[in-house]
């Protein structure tokens, strides 16, 4: 018997080694690599027989099917408790055994500030560098004042949002003395949609269906970010959106993940969400988040970008053509159903008018597109500023488009009311009509702004795809302070904390305060800079170089290649931060070795980081997202190389408009915007190195302007340690 069991286990192990990573991933759908046999068999044993049997009938025979059958027979795990993720809503109770938290000086001071803020209903702007424990510093006062109160924690990244909800709140609760409810909520597109899935499931590959059905069985939240396995579909095929969501009228409303979360948000005492949802909530007719005693904006250095995203507009001509074609097709199909129904005749008339308006609108948008395209093609630019003169020869069509969009929205709203009053049952028609009303309103609002192009708070520019000839007109908000000051005034009875490791630039908060409009709002506020508990002098060394060349020349990039080859010899995990994909491509062409991992525009950053972590001498070359938000403690990062100071692109339309506005107000665009922005981003990049009190490492900044330019002293004054200045021609001795 023992021999048979041994043979059975050997057979199972052999089969696991024979199946593909794709097959393993369809079971361990939340992972992107490093698939362990233990996790695999535990997952399979937790699945229902009907799920496995359904898959077996649809998949070709081979090692994978044999392995699944053997594991089900073995019933290797009786514990079917979900270990994948925490519930999105939970009640936290005080622990009987409360581990004592080691409170650091900076954390204690931060905590005291938050406690005082709750009494004063004012604003705190706090720079809290790594190592002080800022999250616990604001969580503990919340929990101690939780009775009959609600708190909102808003982050920029999903990773911090998850960390606060699944880890930090739990840790802080060990020292709390009361029970409280908490919830983690993201935007609607982050959640699984049963309606879409069951509409499309017949076309799913068997492995995709297996992963999705497993996800449905295991997930308590429906957060699609836990479903990393994708084959033959996109997230749009299985996630909620305004087009499909009919709330309680949906046949799947009783099991809908997102509806369950929405119902619980208003009763939750600590709500964790992201900046985008926090700001979008303010634009909704009815708040889905509710009111709060205090709002914490963590990762607040990113608020300017989020404010701009929420309140900006664009007209993508190809996207509009696609949307209009869809509605023309669907409304034509629905006309027959409406005509044959018992609905009031007015409804049929409204649908008939909508169909006519849509066709005319499509034609007018085509004429306008061709008119504008002819002009921009003469400029031979892929991106450039425009103004209201762009529409001078098409004023008639601009006016007609506005009128048609308004009429479509108005008729759509009337039709929605008739369908609701008549208790009309056709879900598809109601879905499409709701979608039509929302899209026409959104396009109308965007079109009015981009076509008038006369608001100094916005940067107006077009983007032309020279291959496809698609044209996008943008109106990007540049005066974020004016806009956000309205939020601050509206929340005058709410205490607000803005915190990040990088809020101060050139030794003050002026740059950040201008971005959020704190002075315009007239809100009372306090500024604090907390001291890190890290021993930076012994943990970090910074090196800057002279005689390496102008950073805008090819000679500089050649020296960069020479430098990276020298760093490579140290055989330590290294992160190279660039300021553009062109720099990445230049390095990639010249350093072709498996240890080098390069970020690509459409790549998966999670997979890139996994590759990097799996090799001890990896060198990761990245830009944009790798400047912040990644946590690589210990030997996961020992050398950080920064190629250039991260200044904004000087001919970017948004930067040009901000510069123009600053000049008009008597400010210097470089010293009052460009330089502070670069300092904040540089500090974010440098912050990737030391993440724990026992971390050690080196930072190499290759841009010699930090030494040769007058502003270099301002940049260096923000460093935690004084840098060593080296001659590039003699640097090999240091390495």
XYZ file of C-alpha atoms in Angstrom:
735
model
C 0.000 0.000 0.000
C 2.817 2.411 0.957
C 4.583 1.576 -2.284
C 1.408 2.328 -4.244
C 1.033 5.703 -2.464
C 4.656 6.509 -3.195
C 4.146 5.678 -6.859
C 0.983 7.791 -6.904
C 2.817 10.790 -5.434
C 5.710 10.339 -7.855
C 3.238 10.215 -10.730
C 1.539 13.412 -9.553
C 4.900 15.188 -9.218
C 5.949 14.063 -12.702
C 2.671 15.248 -14.226
C 3.040 18.672 -12.575
C 6.483 19.060 -14.151
C 5.058 18.131 -17.567
C 2.178 20.602 -17.720
C 2.749 24.074 -19.151
C 3.045 27.300 -17.168
C -0.125 28.434 -18.906
C -2.014 25.437 -17.513
C -0.583 26.043 -14.037
C -1.553 29.707 -14.307
C -5.166 28.817 -15.166
C -5.404 27.268 -11.678
C -3.163 29.763 -9.832
C -4.804 32.630 -11.727
C -3.743 35.342 -9.265
C -0.005 34.717 -9.874
C 2.306 35.640 -12.733
C 5.025 33.050 -12.130
C 6.740 30.853 -9.526
C 3.887 28.332 -9.503
C 4.354 26.006 -6.525
C 2.991 22.462 -6.481
C 1.699 22.887 -2.927
C -0.421 25.919 -3.854
C -1.562 24.201 -7.035
C -2.880 21.073 -5.320
C -4.521 23.064 -2.512
C -6.368 25.160 -5.076
C -7.541 22.159 -7.105
C -8.765 20.372 -3.991
C -10.822 23.438 -3.038
C -12.671 23.457 -6.376
C -16.099 21.891 -6.706
C -16.519 18.630 -8.624
C -18.850 20.339 -11.094
C -16.176 22.898 -12.006
C -13.519 20.234 -12.635
C -15.927 17.913 -14.457
C -17.118 20.720 -16.730
C -13.528 21.558 -17.652
C -12.601 17.911 -18.317
C -15.392 17.651 -20.891
C -14.075 20.679 -22.812
C -10.289 20.125 -22.724
C -8.163 17.704 -24.712
C -6.664 14.740 -22.855
C -3.084 14.923 -21.594
C -0.986 15.421 -18.433
C -3.115 18.351 -17.216
C -6.385 16.416 -17.207
C -4.744 13.367 -15.650
C -3.238 15.507 -12.898
C -6.567 17.187 -12.100
C -8.310 13.816 -11.823
C -5.617 12.392 -9.541
C -5.668 15.430 -7.267
C -9.441 15.352 -6.941
C -9.293 11.672 -6.031
C -6.596 12.287 -3.442
C -8.604 15.133 -1.864
C -5.281 16.462 -0.634
C -6.772 19.372 1.293
C -9.907 19.480 3.406
C -9.417 23.099 4.278
C -11.428 24.972 1.663
C -11.138 28.302 3.341
C -10.241 31.058 0.908
C -6.612 32.135 1.266
C -6.450 34.233 -1.865
C -7.452 37.620 -0.556
C -9.059 39.420 2.351
C -12.724 40.298 2.198
C -13.381 43.788 0.882
C -15.662 44.435 3.827
C -14.933 43.307 7.351
C -15.506 44.095 10.986
C -12.269 44.345 12.922
C -12.358 43.444 16.610
C -9.719 44.346 19.172
C -7.278 41.524 19.777
C -6.898 40.112 23.270
C -3.162 39.860 22.690
C -1.989 43.224 21.502
C 1.616 43.307 20.346
C 3.276 46.530 21.388
C 4.132 48.709 18.414
C 7.576 50.270 18.449
C 6.672 53.947 18.172
C 9.377 56.074 16.566
C 9.886 59.781 17.222
C 8.610 60.872 13.803
C 5.626 58.550 14.059
C 4.734 59.833 17.526
C 4.840 63.459 16.345
C 2.764 62.637 13.257
C 0.210 60.837 15.417
C -0.081 63.808 17.792
C -0.654 66.121 14.820
C -3.479 63.919 13.531
C -5.082 63.805 17.001
C -5.034 67.617 17.191
C -6.345 67.899 13.645
C -9.464 65.925 14.555
C -10.322 68.600 17.114
C -9.523 71.606 14.923
C -11.150 70.606 11.582
C -8.175 72.002 9.689
C -5.594 70.761 7.161
C -2.212 69.098 7.707
C 0.471 68.996 4.998
C 3.030 66.437 6.129
C 6.180 65.115 4.486
C 6.873 61.729 6.032
C 9.963 59.979 4.629
C 10.313 56.177 4.608
C 10.940 54.667 8.005
C 8.668 56.693 10.290
C 5.568 54.490 9.963
C 3.220 57.180 8.651
C 0.318 54.816 7.921
C 0.084 53.683 11.546
C 0.541 57.298 12.636
C -2.778 58.270 11.074
C -4.587 54.931 11.549
C -4.264 54.753 15.340
C -5.930 58.148 16.042
C -8.760 57.122 13.694
C -9.406 53.934 15.618
C -9.248 55.691 18.969
C -11.916 58.153 17.756
C -13.966 55.710 15.692
C -17.228 55.853 17.650
C -19.999 57.354 15.437
C -17.379 58.657 13.007
C -16.238 57.795 9.486
C -12.778 58.148 7.906
C -11.535 58.021 4.319
C -8.044 56.919 3.256
C -7.248 57.778 -0.349
C -4.136 56.514 -2.183
C -2.727 56.957 -5.667
C -1.725 53.337 -6.307
C -3.675 50.111 -5.963
C -0.666 48.481 -4.302
C -0.709 50.910 -1.362
C -4.501 50.680 -1.209
C -4.239 46.893 -0.830
C -1.397 47.132 1.693
C -3.309 49.528 3.941
C -6.468 47.404 3.850
C -4.990 43.925 4.171
C -1.967 44.646 6.373
C -1.758 48.059 8.048
C -5.345 48.272 9.332
C -4.997 44.790 10.797
C -1.719 45.718 12.495
C -3.135 48.956 13.900
C -6.267 47.171 15.127
C -4.159 45.051 17.503
C -3.810 48.200 19.618
C -7.390 49.450 19.150
C -9.979 49.213 21.913
C -13.169 49.197 19.824
C -14.684 47.234 16.974
C -15.090 48.974 13.632
C -16.124 48.213 10.069
C -13.852 48.862 7.114
C -14.115 48.485 3.355
C -11.799 48.623 0.345
C -13.443 49.987 -2.799
C -12.138 50.789 -6.276
C -13.723 52.069 -9.477
C -16.476 49.986 -11.102
C -14.180 48.709 -13.879
C -12.120 46.806 -11.288
C -14.931 44.344 -10.593
C -16.141 41.165 -12.251
C -19.427 41.369 -14.185
C -21.614 38.243 -14.241
C -23.799 39.678 -17.009
C -20.878 40.138 -19.392
C -19.340 36.803 -18.488
C -22.432 34.710 -19.135
C -23.061 36.625 -22.352
C -19.556 35.852 -23.677
C -18.544 32.603 -21.956
C -19.332 30.302 -24.900
C -16.448 31.833 -26.846
C -13.943 31.465 -23.974
C -10.965 29.136 -24.270
C -11.374 26.204 -21.809
C -8.382 27.385 -19.740
C -9.808 30.902 -19.525
C -13.164 29.515 -18.484
C -11.492 27.332 -15.838
C -9.602 30.320 -14.419
C -12.719 32.503 -14.424
C -14.949 29.899 -12.789
C -12.255 29.312 -10.177
C -12.039 33.045 -9.577
C -15.832 33.226 -9.081
C -15.722 30.382 -6.561
C -12.855 31.785 -4.526
C -13.078 35.575 -4.700
C -15.064 37.344 -2.011
C -14.672 40.762 -3.623
C -14.787 40.212 -7.375
C -11.682 42.405 -7.688
C -10.476 41.529 -11.174
C -6.893 42.455 -10.281
C -6.677 39.017 -8.648
C -7.357 37.355 -12.009
C -4.002 37.725 -13.733
C -4.523 34.829 -16.173
C -5.781 36.128 -19.528
C -6.200 34.076 -22.694
C -8.152 35.189 -25.741
C -10.044 37.953 -23.931
C -9.458 41.344 -22.323
C -10.582 42.648 -18.959
C -13.302 44.641 -20.747
C -15.007 41.337 -21.605
C -15.627 40.458 -17.948
C -15.649 43.700 -15.942
C -18.431 46.061 -14.930
C -19.034 49.333 -16.740
C -21.779 51.939 -16.979
C -23.060 50.444 -20.232
C -23.994 47.110 -18.656
C -24.685 48.076 -15.059
C -28.429 48.294 -14.410
C -28.089 48.062 -10.644
C -31.012 46.208 -9.097
C -32.704 45.587 -12.461
C -29.862 43.307 -13.560
C -30.747 39.584 -13.308
C -27.436 39.053 -11.461
C -27.958 41.875 -8.953
C -28.376 39.416 -6.067
C -24.821 38.077 -6.564
C -23.115 41.189 -8.014
C -19.810 41.886 -6.263
C -19.847 45.635 -6.935
C -23.439 46.170 -5.779
C -22.663 44.360 -2.524
C -19.695 46.671 -1.948
C -21.673 49.825 -2.778
C -24.361 48.843 -0.286
C -21.787 48.516 2.498
C -19.679 51.616 1.807
C -21.963 54.119 3.536
C -22.100 52.023 6.708
C -18.325 51.451 6.846
C -16.343 53.507 9.330
C -12.964 53.334 7.579
C -13.127 53.467 3.782
C -9.989 52.791 1.726
C -10.068 53.949 -1.889
C -7.996 55.818 -4.498
C -7.615 59.486 -5.444
C -9.476 59.082 -8.722
C -12.602 57.607 -7.109
C -12.436 60.160 -4.295
C -12.518 63.040 -6.793
C -14.951 61.440 -9.262
C -17.336 60.922 -6.342
C -17.532 64.712 -5.991
C -18.872 65.021 -9.562
C -21.714 62.503 -9.058
C -25.324 63.598 -8.432
C -25.376 61.319 -5.384
C -22.263 60.423 -3.386
C -21.388 56.734 -3.179
C -18.801 57.322 -0.437
C -20.663 59.629 1.952
C -19.292 62.172 4.430
C -16.249 61.795 6.662
C -14.748 63.175 9.838
C -11.304 63.064 8.240
C -9.826 62.405 4.799
C -6.242 61.184 4.399
C -4.633 61.752 1.006
C -1.653 59.381 1.072
C 0.782 59.547 -1.879
C -0.456 63.136 -2.120
C 2.395 64.172 -4.427
C 0.358 62.609 -7.272
C -2.790 64.633 -6.624
C -2.037 67.225 -9.299
C -2.086 64.571 -12.033
C -5.298 62.988 -10.742
C -7.094 66.336 -10.456
C -6.051 67.073 -14.029
C -7.271 63.659 -15.239
C -10.680 63.978 -13.588
C -11.408 67.473 -14.882
C -9.921 67.255 -18.393
C -11.682 66.591 -21.706
C -10.885 64.955 -25.036
C -12.533 64.167 -28.358
C -11.133 61.028 -29.982
C -12.630 61.011 -33.481
C -12.104 57.306 -34.201
C -13.564 56.376 -30.823
C -16.593 58.577 -31.497
C -17.104 56.979 -34.921
C -16.987 53.568 -33.244
C -19.516 54.579 -30.568
C -21.901 56.169 -33.076
C -21.785 53.113 -35.356
C -22.654 50.934 -32.388
C -25.648 53.081 -31.401
C -26.914 53.434 -34.981
C -26.894 49.643 -35.316
C -28.500 48.991 -31.924
C -31.198 51.689 -32.098
C -32.207 50.398 -35.537
C -32.593 46.896 -34.056
C -34.535 48.218 -31.064
C -36.969 50.270 -33.189
C -38.841 47.145 -34.300
C -39.113 45.840 -30.732
C -40.392 49.207 -29.486
C -42.908 49.468 -32.337
C -44.313 46.000 -31.613
C -44.497 46.587 -27.858
C -47.366 48.066 -25.883
C -45.291 51.111 -24.972
C -46.756 54.602 -25.545
C -46.321 55.797 -29.134
C -44.200 58.717 -27.894
C -41.473 56.233 -27.063
C -41.356 54.978 -30.653
C -41.196 58.595 -31.870
C -38.313 59.336 -29.513
C -36.409 56.276 -30.758
C -37.090 57.249 -34.392
C -35.759 60.756 -33.784
C -32.709 59.404 -31.959
C -31.929 57.129 -34.914
C -32.181 60.069 -37.334
C -30.075 62.318 -35.104
C -27.365 59.659 -34.764
C -26.997 59.274 -38.531
C -26.783 63.034 -39.045
C -24.344 63.350 -36.155
C -22.069 60.712 -37.681
C -22.017 62.593 -41.011
C -21.307 65.947 -39.336
C -18.484 64.503 -37.232
C -16.960 63.040 -40.416
C -17.032 66.436 -42.139
C -15.527 68.159 -39.093
C -12.826 65.483 -38.796
C -11.813 65.879 -42.457
C -11.785 69.665 -42.115
C -9.463 69.614 -39.083
C -7.310 66.769 -40.425
C -6.548 68.785 -43.551
C -5.229 71.622 -41.379
C -3.083 69.557 -39.030
C -1.565 67.544 -41.878
C -0.132 70.807 -43.215
C 1.710 71.340 -39.900
C 3.398 67.917 -40.175
C 3.360 67.502 -36.388
C 2.090 64.600 -34.298
C 1.253 66.885 -31.367
C 0.752 70.629 -31.221
C -1.201 73.412 -29.560
C -4.419 74.638 -31.175
C -7.001 77.346 -30.425
C -10.548 78.302 -31.445
C -9.322 79.316 -34.923
C -9.055 75.595 -35.699
C -12.863 75.590 -36.118
C -13.323 78.861 -38.023
C -14.234 77.151 -41.310
C -16.534 74.651 -39.619
C -18.622 76.778 -37.256
C -21.881 75.511 -38.767
C -20.954 71.878 -38.089
C -19.722 72.662 -34.588
C -23.088 74.231 -33.757
C -25.034 71.355 -35.354
C -23.029 68.743 -33.455
C -23.762 70.471 -30.140
C -27.480 70.655 -30.940
C -27.659 67.019 -32.056
C -25.838 65.734 -28.976
C -28.172 67.702 -26.730
C -31.269 66.420 -28.581
C -30.079 62.797 -28.407
C -29.484 63.124 -24.670
C -32.887 64.781 -24.128
C -34.827 62.184 -26.143
C -32.882 59.399 -24.479
C -33.812 60.658 -21.015
C -37.491 60.863 -21.991
C -37.362 57.311 -23.343
C -35.671 56.040 -20.171
C -38.516 57.510 -18.106
C -41.179 55.886 -20.299
C -39.461 52.487 -20.094
C -39.186 52.806 -16.321
C -42.811 53.921 -15.847
C -44.019 51.121 -18.137
C -41.900 48.530 -16.281
C -40.373 47.488 -19.589
C -38.502 44.179 -19.232
C -36.052 44.166 -22.175
C -32.703 44.529 -20.383
C -30.593 45.052 -23.532
C -32.693 48.014 -24.689
C -32.547 49.604 -21.238
C -28.795 49.027 -21.060
C -28.164 50.609 -24.451
C -30.467 53.548 -23.765
C -28.757 54.276 -20.441
C -25.380 53.997 -22.164
C -26.548 56.343 -24.951
C -27.701 59.015 -22.498
C -24.417 58.862 -20.561
C -22.200 58.878 -23.667
C -24.071 61.707 -25.403
C -23.831 63.821 -22.234
C -20.120 63.060 -21.877
C -19.340 63.767 -25.546
C -21.404 66.966 -25.436
C -19.555 68.277 -22.382
C -16.158 67.414 -23.893
C -17.018 68.803 -27.323
C -18.149 72.154 -25.926
C -14.826 72.645 -24.116
C -12.460 71.434 -26.873
C -14.287 73.312 -29.648
C -14.469 76.645 -27.835
C -10.776 76.374 -26.830
C -10.767 79.681 -24.984
C -10.279 78.788 -21.322
C -6.911 79.785 -19.839
C -7.217 77.029 -17.219
C -6.713 74.406 -19.948
C -4.004 73.408 -22.404
C -5.539 72.739 -25.827
C -3.599 70.467 -28.156
C -4.183 67.803 -30.767
C -2.569 64.389 -31.188
C -2.310 62.889 -34.667
C -1.494 59.261 -35.402
C 0.308 59.608 -38.726
C -0.248 55.928 -39.590
C -3.968 55.531 -38.861
C -4.805 59.245 -39.252
C -6.716 59.203 -35.985
C -7.077 62.635 -34.438
C -7.606 63.466 -30.768
C -8.413 66.949 -29.472
C -7.444 67.499 -25.830
C -8.323 70.067 -23.192
C -6.082 69.316 -20.208
C -6.648 71.154 -16.936
C -3.509 73.056 -15.915
C -4.893 75.192 -13.085
C -5.455 72.332 -10.643
C -5.224 74.603 -7.609
C -8.285 76.637 -8.556
C -10.303 73.475 -9.186
C -9.241 71.617 -6.037
C -9.776 74.661 -3.827
C -13.505 74.097 -4.427
C -13.131 70.620 -2.916
C -11.327 72.048 0.129
C -14.026 74.676 0.690
C -16.785 72.099 0.293
C -15.097 69.945 2.962
C -14.651 72.806 5.450
C -16.045 70.657 8.287
C -13.725 67.768 7.423
C -10.159 67.426 8.691
C -7.789 66.693 5.797
C -4.257 65.272 5.779
C -1.969 65.440 2.739
C 1.021 63.179 3.203
C 3.820 61.645 1.161
C 7.531 60.994 1.361
C 7.973 63.804 -1.179
C 5.917 66.989 -0.804
C 8.656 69.515 -0.071
C 10.701 70.994 -2.901
C 13.495 73.572 -2.588
C 13.031 73.281 1.188
C 9.396 74.416 1.336
C 5.854 73.326 0.417
C 5.076 76.250 -1.918
C 5.010 74.096 -5.056
C 2.622 71.505 -3.587
C 0.371 74.119 -1.958
C -0.059 75.885 -5.282
C -1.061 72.607 -6.969
C -3.874 71.956 -4.438
C -5.020 75.576 -4.033
C -4.789 75.590 -0.245
C -4.261 79.366 -0.081
C -7.144 80.041 -2.486
C -9.451 77.923 -0.316
C -8.705 80.035 2.788
C -8.581 76.821 4.848
C -6.463 76.867 7.989
C -3.472 74.558 7.593
C -0.270 73.393 9.248
C 2.991 72.183 7.677
C 5.202 69.457 9.142
C 8.351 67.633 8.040
C 8.960 64.484 10.055
C 12.420 63.001 10.502
C 13.086 59.480 9.255
C 14.288 56.820 11.681
C 16.672 55.458 9.037
C 20.397 55.982 9.527
C 20.967 57.276 6.008
C 24.611 58.218 6.576
C 25.479 54.581 7.204
C 22.883 53.021 4.906
C 23.290 55.065 1.735
C 26.041 56.521 -0.419
C 25.352 58.997 -3.220
C 27.754 59.664 -6.094
C 27.496 62.471 -8.660
C 29.755 62.860 -11.696
C 31.463 65.640 -13.555
C 33.012 65.367 -17.031
C 30.471 62.781 -18.168
C 29.076 65.029 -20.895
C 25.954 67.009 -21.732
C 22.971 64.726 -20.957
C 21.340 65.642 -24.270
C 24.196 64.274 -26.402
C 25.051 60.848 -27.784
C 28.449 61.061 -26.072
C 26.647 61.113 -22.736
C 24.660 57.985 -23.652
C 27.869 56.226 -24.711
C 29.349 57.062 -21.306
C 26.180 55.694 -19.701
C 26.787 52.372 -21.480
C 30.389 52.340 -20.220
C 29.204 53.065 -16.696
C 26.514 50.355 -16.686
C 29.070 47.788 -17.895
C 31.221 48.679 -14.884
C 28.247 48.421 -12.516
C 27.423 45.039 -14.042
C 30.708 43.690 -12.667
C 29.504 44.221 -9.085
C 26.896 41.460 -9.626
C 24.251 43.150 -7.491
C 20.627 43.831 -8.311
C 20.525 47.233 -9.973
C 17.745 49.592 -11.048
C 18.541 52.041 -13.850
C 16.004 54.878 -14.057
C 15.679 56.691 -17.380
C 13.505 59.626 -18.410
C 12.319 58.201 -21.749
C 11.750 54.998 -23.684
C 14.259 56.251 -26.270
C 16.988 55.978 -23.631
C 15.841 52.438 -22.802
C 16.000 51.485 -26.493
C 19.498 52.975 -26.809
C 20.759 50.913 -23.860
C 18.955 47.776 -25.046
C 20.614 47.899 -28.464
C 24.063 47.959 -26.877
C 23.692 45.707 -23.839
C 22.299 42.385 -24.972
C 22.594 40.047 -21.994
C 20.000 37.896 -20.134
C 20.699 39.713 -16.866
C 19.339 42.954 -18.361
C 15.566 43.412 -18.138
C 14.024 46.279 -20.075
C 10.676 47.959 -19.572
C 8.513 48.131 -22.711
C 5.604 50.500 -23.354
C 2.863 47.872 -23.450
C 4.574 45.422 -21.104
C 3.414 43.900 -17.828
C 5.370 45.524 -14.996
C 4.496 42.698 -12.587
C 6.142 40.173 -14.900
C 9.162 42.424 -15.352
C 9.606 42.729 -11.577
C 9.240 38.962 -11.135
C 12.007 38.356 -13.690
C 14.154 40.910 -11.906
C 13.636 39.354 -8.462
C 14.369 35.824 -9.678
C 17.987 36.606 -10.586
C 20.540 37.940 -8.085
C 22.559 39.940 -10.618
C 19.606 41.430 -12.536
C 19.781 44.939 -13.948
C 16.358 46.476 -14.555
C 16.184 49.451 -16.918
C 12.903 51.355 -16.602
C 11.144 54.694 -16.747
C 7.872 56.331 -15.642
C 6.199 53.827 -13.261
C 9.508 52.566 -11.864
C 10.369 55.980 -10.427
C 7.843 55.407 -7.647
C 5.518 52.873 -6.028
C 7.810 49.827 -6.179
C 9.154 48.274 -2.984
C 12.470 46.393 -3.330
C 13.900 45.893 0.177
C 17.128 44.149 1.144
C 19.223 42.674 -1.646
C 16.377 43.164 -4.142
C 17.940 46.568 -4.796
C 21.489 47.546 -3.850
C 22.476 49.903 -6.665
C 20.320 52.690 -8.100
C 21.437 54.524 -11.236
C 19.655 57.723 -12.333
C 20.581 58.865 -15.824
C 19.125 62.367 -15.978
C 17.347 64.841 -13.746
C 13.642 64.214 -14.481
C 12.687 67.576 -15.949
C 9.434 67.905 -17.870
C 9.658 67.841 -21.668
C 10.095 71.549 -22.579
C 7.881 71.484 -25.689
C 5.036 69.539 -24.060
C 1.766 71.499 -24.617
C 0.678 71.143 -20.991
C 4.035 72.395 -19.711
C 3.987 75.278 -22.196
C 0.521 76.353 -21.048
C 1.490 76.177 -17.382
C 4.614 78.209 -18.165
C 2.534 80.813 -19.988
C 0.130 81.127 -17.053
C 3.017 81.472 -14.589
C 4.655 84.205 -16.686
C 1.351 86.091 -16.824
C 1.257 86.024 -13.007
C 4.863 87.243 -12.715
C 6.475 83.891 -11.859
C 9.502 82.149 -13.353
C 8.373 78.882 -15.070
C 11.720 77.181 -14.475
C 12.297 78.039 -10.818
C 8.629 77.968 -9.816
C 7.504 74.882 -11.711
C 10.031 72.913 -13.763
C 12.731 72.682 -11.079
C 10.404 71.891 -8.116
C 8.718 69.192 -10.215
C 12.089 67.629 -11.100
C 13.227 67.696 -7.460
C 10.070 65.926 -6.267
C 10.351 63.240 -8.924
C 14.074 62.784 -8.247
C 13.313 62.301 -4.541
C 10.705 59.692 -5.460
C 13.246 57.835 -7.584
C 15.931 57.969 -4.898
C 13.378 56.692 -2.397
C 13.365 53.298 -4.135
C 16.702 52.362 -2.516
C 16.330 52.396 1.278
C 13.045 50.768 2.317
C 13.976 49.113 5.631
C 16.250 49.983 8.555
C 18.785 47.303 7.575
C 18.903 48.163 3.840
C 22.154 49.415 2.342
C 22.986 50.685 -1.107
C 24.490 53.188 -3.509
C 22.937 55.845 -5.746
C 24.714 57.075 -8.870
C 23.366 60.249 -10.505
C 24.948 60.642 -13.940
C 23.547 64.061 -14.889
C 26.442 66.508 -14.383
C 24.062 69.496 -14.360
C 23.594 68.779 -10.663
C 27.185 70.061 -10.293
C 27.616 72.505 -13.173
C 24.339 74.452 -12.876
C 23.465 76.950 -10.143
C 20.230 75.117 -9.365
C 22.259 72.007 -8.486
C 22.683 73.250 -4.910
C 18.896 73.356 -4.481
C 18.650 69.782 -5.709
C 21.437 68.497 -3.460
C 19.973 70.289 -0.418
C 17.062 67.814 -0.543
C 19.330 64.740 -0.251
C 19.512 62.776 3.010
C 23.316 62.561 2.732
C 25.979 64.717 1.111
C 26.986 63.244 -2.269
C 30.543 62.449 -3.282
C 31.564 64.325 -6.445
C 33.640 62.189 -8.810
C 35.376 62.723 -12.111
C 33.823 60.301 -14.597
C 37.220 59.527 -16.079
C 38.422 58.258 -12.692
C 35.268 56.565 -11.371
C 36.426 52.969 -11.939
C 38.352 53.026 -8.679
C 35.150 53.623 -6.724
C 33.292 50.806 -8.444
